[in-house]
Amino acid sequence: MMRSARFPVSATLLRRLALASIIANVGIVVTGGAVRLTASGLGCPTWPRCTDASYTATAEMGIHGAIEFGNRLLTFAVGLITLATLLAVLLHQPRRRGLVPLAVAVFLGIPAQAVVGGITVLTNLNPWVVGLHFLASMAVIAAAYALWKRTMEPDGPTVAVVAAPLRHLARLTTLVGVAVLVIGTWVTGSGPHAGDHGAARNGLDPESISQVHADSVFLLIGLSVALVFAFRAVGATGPARAALVLVAVILGQGLIGFVQYFTHLPALLVGAHMLGSCLVLLATLSVQWSTRERRPVATPETAAEAVTDAPARPVSAAHS
């Protein structure tokens, strides 16, 4: 308590750091995609060193070494942001329940991601490990989003704002969204952007797995549209708005996906599609969060205020 009082952290600063953590983790996904799309995945051919003799890229390694090493340096920047967020959570008073585990999870996710990234290099960009690297980033982003939302909630019980069937539909939509991301990594592993000209592919037929991916996206769109109408039918304006945003994000992402497929996967569109994947995840989580809310715990003081502010009851004619 004494240390926290000496270094106070406001709720506003805490929220901004949590939001910065989300943005930084999305950014590292996009820059990681740039490494793969420029065939720089083995620009640093080993890990944790860049070469057997150096931790940094050398001039002889050219642009590919610079791009890969630059992405490794960005990992440290993201780690510093998540560390600052964790320290802010520890110093903020009063400390809200659940914030510390989330902040720790996000912070530890960065070195864990670095290890997975190292394994991708040591396995010569095995497509299944590359896919795991991407999905691990999605997990860190999900934890960072949960942390950010929690910084804006009071301590108290979680209360559903829509009926159970609609909450189940929202959970199903989230699961399908996760499946879309997983299948997307299979499509990537079968395509031409391997991260290095000599890297192996996963052996799946690109056309067939792309069709499976498209079908899963169509299912996700259908579920999301159903959520919009279902939420509106029961007057849940907040969840309906979140579901409408999800539909718009998926349609934009789907459009990018179709254009990149029929234009033979230009690197710029593939990079935009990776950013879109992060936005789809965040929009899906927003819908999930919109179906519930936390309400502050009633205290004797707030109960007394409620009684004081309550309107006076009319005196019945029988007692007049």
PDB file of N, CA and C in Angstrom, residues 161-162 166 227-246 286-287 289-291 293:
ATOM      1  N   VAL A 161     -26.718  -9.923 -19.803  1.00  0.00           N
ATOM      2  CA  VAL A 161     -27.643  -8.902 -20.290  1.00  0.00           C
ATOM      3  C   VAL A 161     -28.564  -9.451 -21.369  1.00  0.00           C
ATOM      4  N   VAL A 162     -28.348 -10.685 -21.789  1.00  0.00           N
ATOM      5  CA  VAL A 162     -29.245 -11.350 -22.741  1.00  0.00           C
ATOM      6  C   VAL A 162     -29.526 -12.760 -22.226  1.00  0.00           C
ATOM      7  N   LEU A 166     -29.089 -16.848 -26.371  1.00  0.00           N
ATOM      8  CA  LEU A 166     -28.305 -15.886 -27.141  1.00  0.00           C
ATOM      9  C   LEU A 166     -26.843 -15.892 -26.709  1.00  0.00           C
ATOM     10  N   LEU A 227     -26.904 -13.120 -35.011  1.00  0.00           N
ATOM     11  CA  LEU A 227     -26.751 -12.425 -33.733  1.00  0.00           C
ATOM     12  C   LEU A 227     -27.311 -11.007 -33.807  1.00  0.00           C
ATOM     13  N   VAL A 228     -27.075 -10.323 -34.926  1.00  0.00           N
ATOM     14  CA  VAL A 228     -27.586  -8.954 -35.067  1.00  0.00           C
ATOM     15  C   VAL A 228     -29.102  -8.942 -34.915  1.00  0.00           C
ATOM     16  N   PHE A 229     -29.790  -9.803 -35.662  1.00  0.00           N
ATOM     17  CA  PHE A 229     -31.252  -9.821 -35.616  1.00  0.00           C
ATOM     18  C   PHE A 229     -31.770 -10.325 -34.275  1.00  0.00           C
ATOM     19  N   ALA A 230     -31.097 -11.322 -33.709  1.00  0.00           N
ATOM     20  CA  ALA A 230     -31.545 -11.862 -32.421  1.00  0.00           C
ATOM     21  C   ALA A 230     -31.409 -10.823 -31.312  1.00  0.00           C
ATOM     22  N   PHE A 231     -30.287 -10.119 -31.269  1.00  0.00           N
ATOM     23  CA  PHE A 231     -30.095  -9.088 -30.252  1.00  0.00           C
ATOM     24  C   PHE A 231     -31.099  -7.956 -30.432  1.00  0.00           C
ATOM     25  N   ARG A 232     -31.342  -7.563 -31.678  1.00  0.00           N
ATOM     26  CA  ARG A 232     -32.309  -6.496 -31.917  1.00  0.00           C
ATOM     27  C   ARG A 232     -33.720  -6.924 -31.518  1.00  0.00           C
ATOM     28  N   ALA A 233     -34.029  -8.188 -31.708  1.00  0.00           N
ATOM     29  CA  ALA A 233     -35.368  -8.674 -31.381  1.00  0.00           C
ATOM     30  C   ALA A 233     -35.674  -8.560 -29.895  1.00  0.00           C
ATOM     31  N   VAL A 234     -34.652  -8.665 -29.056  1.00  0.00           N
ATOM     32  CA  VAL A 234     -34.872  -8.589 -27.609  1.00  0.00           C
ATOM     33  C   VAL A 234     -34.489  -7.214 -27.053  1.00  0.00           C
ATOM     34  N   GLY A 235     -34.181  -6.271 -27.949  1.00  0.00           N
ATOM     35  CA  GLY A 235     -33.868  -4.920 -27.504  1.00  0.00           C
ATOM     36  C   GLY A 235     -32.500  -4.752 -26.889  1.00  0.00           C
ATOM     37  N   ALA A 236     -31.560  -5.666 -27.161  1.00  0.00           N
ATOM     38  CA  ALA A 236     -30.197  -5.567 -26.626  1.00  0.00           C
ATOM     39  C   ALA A 236     -29.365  -4.729 -27.596  1.00  0.00           C
ATOM     40  N   THR A 237     -29.429  -3.410 -27.444  1.00  0.00           N
ATOM     41  CA  THR A 237     -28.805  -2.512 -28.423  1.00  0.00           C
ATOM     42  C   THR A 237     -27.275  -2.619 -28.415  1.00  0.00           C
ATOM     43  N   GLY A 238     -26.659  -2.737 -27.227  1.00  0.00           N
ATOM     44  CA  GLY A 238     -25.205  -2.840 -27.160  1.00  0.00           C
ATOM     45  C   GLY A 238     -24.682  -4.088 -27.862  1.00  0.00           C
ATOM     46  N   PRO A 239     -25.187  -5.273 -27.510  1.00  0.00           N
ATOM     47  CA  PRO A 239     -24.763  -6.476 -28.221  1.00  0.00           C
ATOM     48  C   PRO A 239     -25.069  -6.436 -29.716  1.00  0.00           C
ATOM     49  N   ALA A 240     -26.214  -5.855 -30.097  1.00  0.00           N
ATOM     50  CA  ALA A 240     -26.559  -5.768 -31.518  1.00  0.00           C
ATOM     51  C   ALA A 240     -25.552  -4.905 -32.262  1.00  0.00           C
ATOM     52  N   ARG A 241     -25.123  -3.808 -31.633  1.00  0.00           N
ATOM     53  CA  ARG A 241     -24.132  -2.936 -32.259  1.00  0.00           C
ATOM     54  C   ARG A 241     -22.795  -3.661 -32.417  1.00  0.00           C
ATOM     55  N   ALA A 242     -22.400  -4.404 -31.383  1.00  0.00           N
ATOM     56  CA  ALA A 242     -21.140  -5.151 -31.458  1.00  0.00           C
ATOM     57  C   ALA A 242     -21.201  -6.215 -32.550  1.00  0.00           C
ATOM     58  N   ALA A 243     -22.346  -6.888 -32.683  1.00  0.00           N
ATOM     59  CA  ALA A 243     -22.497  -7.913 -33.713  1.00  0.00           C
ATOM     60  C   ALA A 243     -22.478  -7.296 -35.103  1.00  0.00           C
ATOM     61  N   LEU A 244     -23.059  -6.098 -35.241  1.00  0.00           N
ATOM     62  CA  LEU A 244     -23.054  -5.425 -36.539  1.00  0.00           C
ATOM     63  C   LEU A 244     -21.636  -5.051 -36.948  1.00  0.00           C
ATOM     64  N   VAL A 245     -20.840  -4.588 -35.986  1.00  0.00           N
ATOM     65  CA  VAL A 245     -19.431  -4.295 -36.269  1.00  0.00           C
ATOM     66  C   VAL A 245     -18.706  -5.565 -36.703  1.00  0.00           C
ATOM     67  N   LEU A 246     -19.000  -6.679 -36.042  1.00  0.00           N
ATOM     68  CA  LEU A 246     -18.376  -7.948 -36.411  1.00  0.00           C
ATOM     69  C   LEU A 246     -18.719  -8.318 -37.846  1.00  0.00           C
ATOM     70  N   SER A 286     -15.429  -8.709 -28.729  1.00  0.00           N
ATOM     71  CA  SER A 286     -16.300  -7.607 -28.338  1.00  0.00           C
ATOM     72  C   SER A 286     -17.747  -8.075 -28.224  1.00  0.00           C
ATOM     73  N   VAL A 287     -18.175  -8.904 -29.160  1.00  0.00           N
ATOM     74  CA  VAL A 287     -19.528  -9.459 -29.081  1.00  0.00           C
ATOM     75  C   VAL A 287     -19.679 -10.315 -27.833  1.00  0.00           C
ATOM     76  N   TRP A 289     -18.073 -10.134 -25.021  1.00  0.00           N
ATOM     77  CA  TRP A 289     -18.101  -9.292 -23.813  1.00  0.00           C
ATOM     78  C   TRP A 289     -19.410  -8.520 -23.685  1.00  0.00           C
ATOM     79  N   SER A 290     -20.032  -8.210 -24.818  1.00  0.00           N
ATOM     80  CA  SER A 290     -21.255  -7.402 -24.773  1.00  0.00           C
ATOM     81  C   SER A 290     -22.438  -8.150 -24.176  1.00  0.00           C
ATOM     82  N   THR A 291     -22.340  -9.467 -24.058  1.00  0.00           N
ATOM     83  CA  THR A 291     -23.470 -10.251 -23.549  1.00  0.00           C
ATOM     84  C   THR A 291     -23.500 -10.300 -22.030  1.00  0.00           C
ATOM     85  N   GLU A 293     -22.103  -8.053 -18.179  1.00  0.00           N
ATOM     86  CA  GLU A 293     -21.523  -6.856 -17.595  1.00  0.00           C
ATOM     87  C   GLU A 293     -21.262  -7.091 -16.113  1.00  0.00           C
TER      88      GLU A 293
END
